[in-house]
JSON list of C-alpha atoms in Angstrom, two decimals:
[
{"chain": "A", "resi": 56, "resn": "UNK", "atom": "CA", "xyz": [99.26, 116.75, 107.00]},
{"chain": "A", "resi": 57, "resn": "UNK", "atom": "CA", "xyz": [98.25, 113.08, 107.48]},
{"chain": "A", "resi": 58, "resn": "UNK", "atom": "CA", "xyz": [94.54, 111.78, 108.13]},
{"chain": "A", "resi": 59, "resn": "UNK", "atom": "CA", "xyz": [94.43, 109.19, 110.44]},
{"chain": "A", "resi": 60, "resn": "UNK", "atom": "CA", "xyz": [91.91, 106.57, 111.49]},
{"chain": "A", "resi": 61, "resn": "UNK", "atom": "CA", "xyz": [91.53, 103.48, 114.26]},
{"chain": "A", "resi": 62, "resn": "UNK", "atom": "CA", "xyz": [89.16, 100.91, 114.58]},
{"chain": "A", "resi": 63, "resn": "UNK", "atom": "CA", "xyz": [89.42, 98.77, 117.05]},
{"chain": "A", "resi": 64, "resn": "UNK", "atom": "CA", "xyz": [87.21, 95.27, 118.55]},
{"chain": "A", "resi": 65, "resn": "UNK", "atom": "CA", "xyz": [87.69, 93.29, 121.43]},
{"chain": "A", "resi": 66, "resn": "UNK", "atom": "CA", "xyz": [86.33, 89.77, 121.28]},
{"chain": "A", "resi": 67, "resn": "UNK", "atom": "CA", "xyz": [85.57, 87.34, 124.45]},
{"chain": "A", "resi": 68, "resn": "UNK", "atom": "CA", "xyz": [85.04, 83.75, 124.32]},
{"chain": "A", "resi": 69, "resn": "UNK", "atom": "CA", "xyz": [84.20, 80.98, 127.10]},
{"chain": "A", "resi": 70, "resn": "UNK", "atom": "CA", "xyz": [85.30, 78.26, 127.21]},
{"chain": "A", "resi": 71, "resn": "UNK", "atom": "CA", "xyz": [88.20, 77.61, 124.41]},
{"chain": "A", "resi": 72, "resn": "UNK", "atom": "CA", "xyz": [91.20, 75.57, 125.20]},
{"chain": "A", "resi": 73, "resn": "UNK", "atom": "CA", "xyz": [94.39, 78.33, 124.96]},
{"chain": "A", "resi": 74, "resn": "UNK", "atom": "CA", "xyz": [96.66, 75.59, 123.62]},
{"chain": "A", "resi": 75, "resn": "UNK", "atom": "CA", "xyz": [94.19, 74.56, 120.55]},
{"chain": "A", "resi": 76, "resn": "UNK", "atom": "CA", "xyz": [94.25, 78.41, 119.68]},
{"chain": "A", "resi": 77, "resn": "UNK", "atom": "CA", "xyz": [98.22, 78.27, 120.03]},
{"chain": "A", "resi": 78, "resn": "UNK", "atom": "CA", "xyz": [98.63, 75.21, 118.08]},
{"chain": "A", "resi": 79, "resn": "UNK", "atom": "CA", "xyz": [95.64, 74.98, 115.15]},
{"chain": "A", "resi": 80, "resn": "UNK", "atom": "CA", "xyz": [93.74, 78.63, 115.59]},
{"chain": "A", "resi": 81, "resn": "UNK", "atom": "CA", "xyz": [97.05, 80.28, 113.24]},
{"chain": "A", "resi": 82, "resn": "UNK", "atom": "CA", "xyz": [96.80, 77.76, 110.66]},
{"chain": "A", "resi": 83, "resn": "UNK", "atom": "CA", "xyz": [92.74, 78.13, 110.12]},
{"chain": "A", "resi": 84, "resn": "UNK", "atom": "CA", "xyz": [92.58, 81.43, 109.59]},
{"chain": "A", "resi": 85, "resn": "UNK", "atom": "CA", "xyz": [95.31, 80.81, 106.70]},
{"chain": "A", "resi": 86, "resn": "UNK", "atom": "CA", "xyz": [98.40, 81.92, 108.58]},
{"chain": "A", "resi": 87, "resn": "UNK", "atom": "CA", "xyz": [101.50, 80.28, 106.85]},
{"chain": "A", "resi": 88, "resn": "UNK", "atom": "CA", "xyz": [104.49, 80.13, 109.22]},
{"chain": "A", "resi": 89, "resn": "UNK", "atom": "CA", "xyz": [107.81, 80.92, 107.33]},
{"chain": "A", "resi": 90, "resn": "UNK", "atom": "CA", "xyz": [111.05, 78.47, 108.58]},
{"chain": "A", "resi": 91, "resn": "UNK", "atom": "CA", "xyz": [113.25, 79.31, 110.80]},
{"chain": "A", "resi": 92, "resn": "UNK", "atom": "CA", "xyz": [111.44, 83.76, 111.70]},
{"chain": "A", "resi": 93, "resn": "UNK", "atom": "CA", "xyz": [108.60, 84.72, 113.68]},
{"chain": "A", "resi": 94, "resn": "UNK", "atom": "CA", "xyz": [106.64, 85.42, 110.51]},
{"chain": "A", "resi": 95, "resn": "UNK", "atom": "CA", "xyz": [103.49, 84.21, 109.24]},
{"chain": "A", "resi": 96, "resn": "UNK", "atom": "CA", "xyz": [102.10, 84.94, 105.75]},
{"chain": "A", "resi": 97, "resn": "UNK", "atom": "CA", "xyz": [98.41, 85.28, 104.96]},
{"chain": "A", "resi": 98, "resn": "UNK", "atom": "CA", "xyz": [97.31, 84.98, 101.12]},
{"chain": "A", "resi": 99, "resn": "UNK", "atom": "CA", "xyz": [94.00, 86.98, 100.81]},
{"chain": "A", "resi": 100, "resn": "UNK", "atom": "CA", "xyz": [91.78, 86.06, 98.82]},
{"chain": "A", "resi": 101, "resn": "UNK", "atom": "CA", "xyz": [90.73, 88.69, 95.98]},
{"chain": "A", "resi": 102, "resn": "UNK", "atom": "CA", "xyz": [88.25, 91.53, 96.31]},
{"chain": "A", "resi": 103, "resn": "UNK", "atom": "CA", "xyz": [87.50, 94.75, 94.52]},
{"chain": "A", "resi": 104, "resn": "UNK", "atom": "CA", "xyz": [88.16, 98.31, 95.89]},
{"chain": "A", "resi": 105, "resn": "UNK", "atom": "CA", "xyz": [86.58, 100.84, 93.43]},
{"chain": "A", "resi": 106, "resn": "UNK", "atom": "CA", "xyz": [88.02, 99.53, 90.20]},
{"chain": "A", "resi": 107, "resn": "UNK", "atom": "CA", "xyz": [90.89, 98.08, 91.48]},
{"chain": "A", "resi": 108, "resn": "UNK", "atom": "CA", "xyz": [91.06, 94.07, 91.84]},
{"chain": "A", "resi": 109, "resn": "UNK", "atom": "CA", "xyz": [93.05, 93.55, 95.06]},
{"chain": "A", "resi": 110, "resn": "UNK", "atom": "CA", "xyz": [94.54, 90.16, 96.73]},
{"chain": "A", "resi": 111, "resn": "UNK", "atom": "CA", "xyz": [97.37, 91.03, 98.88]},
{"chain": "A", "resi": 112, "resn": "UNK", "atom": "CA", "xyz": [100.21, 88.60, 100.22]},
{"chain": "A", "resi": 113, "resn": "UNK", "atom": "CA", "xyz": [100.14, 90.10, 104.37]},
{"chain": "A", "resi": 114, "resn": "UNK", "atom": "CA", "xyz": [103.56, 89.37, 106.42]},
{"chain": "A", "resi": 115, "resn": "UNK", "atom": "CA", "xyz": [102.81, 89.17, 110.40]},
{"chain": "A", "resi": 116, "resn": "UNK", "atom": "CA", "xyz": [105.20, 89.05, 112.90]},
{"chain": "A", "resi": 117, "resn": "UNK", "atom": "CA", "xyz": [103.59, 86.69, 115.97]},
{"chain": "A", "resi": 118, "resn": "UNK", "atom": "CA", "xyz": [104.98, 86.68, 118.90]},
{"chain": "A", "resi": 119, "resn": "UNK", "atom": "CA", "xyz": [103.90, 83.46, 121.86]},
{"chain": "A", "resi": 120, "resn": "UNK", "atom": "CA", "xyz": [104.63, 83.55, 125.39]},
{"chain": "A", "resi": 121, "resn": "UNK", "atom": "CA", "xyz": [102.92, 81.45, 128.18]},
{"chain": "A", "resi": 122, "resn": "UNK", "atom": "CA", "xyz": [99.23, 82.97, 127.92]},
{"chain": "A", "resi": 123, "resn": "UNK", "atom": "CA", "xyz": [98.99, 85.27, 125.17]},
{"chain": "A", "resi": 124, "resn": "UNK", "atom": "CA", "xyz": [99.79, 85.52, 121.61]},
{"chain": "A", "resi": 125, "resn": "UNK", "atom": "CA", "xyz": [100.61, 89.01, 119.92]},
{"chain": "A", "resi": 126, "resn": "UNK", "atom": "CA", "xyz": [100.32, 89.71, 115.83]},
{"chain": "A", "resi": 127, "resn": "UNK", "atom": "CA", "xyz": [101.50, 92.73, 114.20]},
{"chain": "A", "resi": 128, "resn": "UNK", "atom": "CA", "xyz": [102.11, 94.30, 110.45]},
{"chain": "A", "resi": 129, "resn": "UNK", "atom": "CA", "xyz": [103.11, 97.42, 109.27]},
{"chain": "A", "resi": 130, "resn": "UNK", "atom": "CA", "xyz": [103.04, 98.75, 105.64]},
{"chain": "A", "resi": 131, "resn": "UNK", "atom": "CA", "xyz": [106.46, 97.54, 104.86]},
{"chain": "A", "resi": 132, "resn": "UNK", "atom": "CA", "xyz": [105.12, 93.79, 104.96]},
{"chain": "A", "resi": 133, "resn": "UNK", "atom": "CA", "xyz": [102.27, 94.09, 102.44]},
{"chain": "A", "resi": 134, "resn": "UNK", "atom": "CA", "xyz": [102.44, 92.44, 99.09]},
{"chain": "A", "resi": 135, "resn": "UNK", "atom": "CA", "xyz": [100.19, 93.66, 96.02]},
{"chain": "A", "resi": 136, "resn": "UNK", "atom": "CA", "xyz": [98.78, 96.67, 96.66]},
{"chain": "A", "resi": 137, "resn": "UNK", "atom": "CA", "xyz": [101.56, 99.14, 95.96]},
{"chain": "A", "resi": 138, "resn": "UNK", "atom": "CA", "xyz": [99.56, 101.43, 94.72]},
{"chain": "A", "resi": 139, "resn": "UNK", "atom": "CA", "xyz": [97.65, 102.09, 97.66]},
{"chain": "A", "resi": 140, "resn": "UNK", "atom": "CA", "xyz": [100.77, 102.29, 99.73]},
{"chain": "A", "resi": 141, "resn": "UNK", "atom": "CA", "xyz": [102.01, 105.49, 97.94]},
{"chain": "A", "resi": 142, "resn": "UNK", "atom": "CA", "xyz": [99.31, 106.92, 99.77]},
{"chain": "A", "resi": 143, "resn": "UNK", "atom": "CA", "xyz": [98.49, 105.02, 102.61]},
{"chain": "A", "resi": 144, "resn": "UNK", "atom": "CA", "xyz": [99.57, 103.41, 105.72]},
{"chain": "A", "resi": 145, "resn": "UNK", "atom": "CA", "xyz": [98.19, 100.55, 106.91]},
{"chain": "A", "resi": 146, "resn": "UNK", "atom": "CA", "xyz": [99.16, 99.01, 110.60]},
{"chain": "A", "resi": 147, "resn": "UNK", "atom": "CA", "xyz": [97.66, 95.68, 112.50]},
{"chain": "A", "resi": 148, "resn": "UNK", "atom": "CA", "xyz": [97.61, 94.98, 116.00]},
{"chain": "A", "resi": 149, "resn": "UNK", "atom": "CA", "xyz": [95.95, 91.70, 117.64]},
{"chain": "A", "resi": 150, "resn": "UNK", "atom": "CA", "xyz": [96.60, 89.92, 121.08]},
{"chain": "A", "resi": 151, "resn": "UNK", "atom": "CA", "xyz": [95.15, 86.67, 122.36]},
{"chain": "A", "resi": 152, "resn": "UNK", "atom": "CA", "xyz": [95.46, 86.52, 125.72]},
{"chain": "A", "resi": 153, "resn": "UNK", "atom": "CA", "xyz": [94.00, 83.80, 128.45]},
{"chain": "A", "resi": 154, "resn": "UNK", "atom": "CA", "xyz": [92.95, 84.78, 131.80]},
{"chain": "A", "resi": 155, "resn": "UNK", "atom": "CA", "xyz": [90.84, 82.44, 134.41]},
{"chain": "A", "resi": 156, "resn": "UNK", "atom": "CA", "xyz": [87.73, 81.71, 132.53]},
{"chain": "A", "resi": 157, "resn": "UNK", "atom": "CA", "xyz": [87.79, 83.42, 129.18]},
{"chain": "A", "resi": 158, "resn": "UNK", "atom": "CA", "xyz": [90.28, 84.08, 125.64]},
{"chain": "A", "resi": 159, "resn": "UNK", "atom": "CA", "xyz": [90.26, 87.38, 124.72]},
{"chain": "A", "resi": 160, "resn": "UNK", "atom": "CA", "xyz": [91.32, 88.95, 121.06]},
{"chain": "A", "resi": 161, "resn": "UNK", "atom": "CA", "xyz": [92.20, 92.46, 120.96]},
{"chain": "A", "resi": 162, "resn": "UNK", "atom": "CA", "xyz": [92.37, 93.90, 116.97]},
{"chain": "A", "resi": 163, "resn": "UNK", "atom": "CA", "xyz": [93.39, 97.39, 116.23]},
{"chain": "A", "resi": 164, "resn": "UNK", "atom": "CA", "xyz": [93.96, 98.48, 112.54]},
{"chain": "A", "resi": 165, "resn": "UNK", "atom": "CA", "xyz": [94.91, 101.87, 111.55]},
{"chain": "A", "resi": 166, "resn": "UNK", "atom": "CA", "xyz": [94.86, 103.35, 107.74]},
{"chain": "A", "resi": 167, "resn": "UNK", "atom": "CA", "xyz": [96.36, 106.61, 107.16]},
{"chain": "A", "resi": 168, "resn": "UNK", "atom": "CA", "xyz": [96.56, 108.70, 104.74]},
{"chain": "A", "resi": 169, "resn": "UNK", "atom": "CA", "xyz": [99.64, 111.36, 103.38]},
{"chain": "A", "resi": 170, "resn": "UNK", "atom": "CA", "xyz": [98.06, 114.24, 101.71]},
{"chain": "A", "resi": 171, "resn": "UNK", "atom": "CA", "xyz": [100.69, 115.19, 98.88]},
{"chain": "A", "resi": 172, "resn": "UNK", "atom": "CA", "xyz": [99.88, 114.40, 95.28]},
{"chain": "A", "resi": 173, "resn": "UNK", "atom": "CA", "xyz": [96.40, 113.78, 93.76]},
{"chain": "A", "resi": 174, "resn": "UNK", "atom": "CA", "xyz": [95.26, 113.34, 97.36]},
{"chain": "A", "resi": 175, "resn": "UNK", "atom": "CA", "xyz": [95.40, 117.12, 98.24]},
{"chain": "A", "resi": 176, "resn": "UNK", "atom": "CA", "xyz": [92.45, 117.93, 95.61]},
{"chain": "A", "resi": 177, "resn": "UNK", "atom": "CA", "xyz": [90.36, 115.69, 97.22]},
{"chain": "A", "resi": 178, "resn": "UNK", "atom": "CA", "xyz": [88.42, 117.83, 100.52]},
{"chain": "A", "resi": 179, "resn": "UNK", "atom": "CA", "xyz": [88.84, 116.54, 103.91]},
{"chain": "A", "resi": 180, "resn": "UNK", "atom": "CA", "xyz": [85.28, 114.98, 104.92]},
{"chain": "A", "resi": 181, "resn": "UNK", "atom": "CA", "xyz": [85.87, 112.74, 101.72]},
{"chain": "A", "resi": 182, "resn": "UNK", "atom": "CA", "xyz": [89.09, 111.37, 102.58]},
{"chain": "A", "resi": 183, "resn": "UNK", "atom": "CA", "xyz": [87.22, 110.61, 106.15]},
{"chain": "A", "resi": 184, "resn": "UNK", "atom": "CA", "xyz": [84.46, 108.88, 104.21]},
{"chain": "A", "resi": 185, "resn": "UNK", "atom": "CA", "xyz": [86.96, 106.56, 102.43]},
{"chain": "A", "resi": 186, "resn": "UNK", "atom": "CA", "xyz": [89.32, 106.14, 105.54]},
{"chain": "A", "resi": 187, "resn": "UNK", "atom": "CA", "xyz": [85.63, 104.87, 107.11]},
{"chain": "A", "resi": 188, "resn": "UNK", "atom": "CA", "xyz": [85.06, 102.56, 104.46]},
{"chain": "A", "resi": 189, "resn": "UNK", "atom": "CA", "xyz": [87.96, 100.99, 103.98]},
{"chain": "A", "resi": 190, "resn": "UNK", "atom": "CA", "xyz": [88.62, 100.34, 107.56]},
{"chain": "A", "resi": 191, "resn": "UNK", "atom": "CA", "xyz": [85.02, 98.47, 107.82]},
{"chain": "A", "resi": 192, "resn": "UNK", "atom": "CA", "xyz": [85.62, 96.62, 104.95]},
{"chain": "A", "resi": 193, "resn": "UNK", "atom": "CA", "xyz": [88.90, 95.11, 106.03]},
{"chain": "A", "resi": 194, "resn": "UNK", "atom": "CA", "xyz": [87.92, 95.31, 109.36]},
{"chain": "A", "resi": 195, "resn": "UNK", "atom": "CA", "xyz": [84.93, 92.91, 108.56]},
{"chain": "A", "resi": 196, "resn": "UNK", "atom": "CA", "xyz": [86.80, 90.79, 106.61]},
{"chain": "A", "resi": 197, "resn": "UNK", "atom": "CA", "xyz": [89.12, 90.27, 109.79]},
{"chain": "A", "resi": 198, "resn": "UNK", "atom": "CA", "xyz": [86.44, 89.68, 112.10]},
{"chain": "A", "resi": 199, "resn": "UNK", "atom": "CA", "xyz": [84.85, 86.99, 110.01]},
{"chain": "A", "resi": 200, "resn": "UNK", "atom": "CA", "xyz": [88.27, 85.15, 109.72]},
{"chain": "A", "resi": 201, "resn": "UNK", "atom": "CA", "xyz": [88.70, 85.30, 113.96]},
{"chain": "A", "resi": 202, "resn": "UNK", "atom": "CA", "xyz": [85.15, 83.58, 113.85]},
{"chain": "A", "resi": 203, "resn": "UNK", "atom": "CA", "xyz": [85.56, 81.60, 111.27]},
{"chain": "A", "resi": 204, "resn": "UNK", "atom": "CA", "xyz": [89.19, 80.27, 113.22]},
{"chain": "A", "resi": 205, "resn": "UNK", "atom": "CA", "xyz": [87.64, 79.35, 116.43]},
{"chain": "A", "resi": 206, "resn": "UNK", "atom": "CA", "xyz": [84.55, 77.65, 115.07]},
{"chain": "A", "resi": 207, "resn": "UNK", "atom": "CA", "xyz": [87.11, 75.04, 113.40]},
{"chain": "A", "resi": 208, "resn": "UNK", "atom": "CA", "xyz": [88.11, 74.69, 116.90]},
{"chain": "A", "resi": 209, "resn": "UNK", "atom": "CA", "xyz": [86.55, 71.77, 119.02]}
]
């Protein structure tokens, strides 16, 4: 039986130019496009989960239309933390969308977990606990880079 956990934000901002988000917003919040796919790598810088030192290489697939730009990963396109995908699923969802006045960033990320292994001796309520921390922690560390992004926007 899997344990499975969603956090999810919605950001709105006035007044920022669509275009600038679809031509330099990628690129400032360290998204490397790869030649000739729809993917984008993201170097993370490193950072410590219990006693494990972690800096993972992410793959996204990005996909731009007219008025709204969508971002996705699964577990298959995560470098560096093998170890945690034994265990673990990890899946992002964004979208950037115009409308009349406003931009608009939708960011889901889901962590679960497969209880076989060492993970079945650990109880239920724990596994929550964990599943609740991690998914702050990297959701955080998402949020900051979205702000981060638009702020090197004029």
């Amino acid at each position: 039986m899997n344990i499975e956990k969603t956090l999810s934000k919605q950001f709105v901002f006035h007044q920022i130019s669509f275009n600038k988000i679809n031509t330099e917003y990628l690129s400032n919040i360290g998204l490397m496009k790869i030649i000739n796919s729809d993917l984008y790598v993201y170097q993370s810088k490193e950072y410590r989960l219990l006693n494990w030192e972690i800096k993972p290489r992410i793959f996204f697939k990005i996909c731009k239309e007219k008025r709204k730009i969508s971002i996705s990963t699964h577990d298959k396109l995560i470098e560096g933390i093998d170890f945690i995908l034994k265990f673990a699923t990890i899946k992002f969802n964004a979208s950037i969308q115009m409308s009349e006045s406003q931009t608009v960033i939708d960011r889901s990320l889901t962590i679960s977990l497969r209880r076989d292994g060492l993970i079945k001796i650990f109880p239920r309520n724990i596994l929550l606990k964990l599943l609740n921390e991690a998914l702050y922690l990297v959701g955080d560390r998402f949020d900051r880079k979205i702000i981060k992004g638009l702020n090197k926007i004029e």
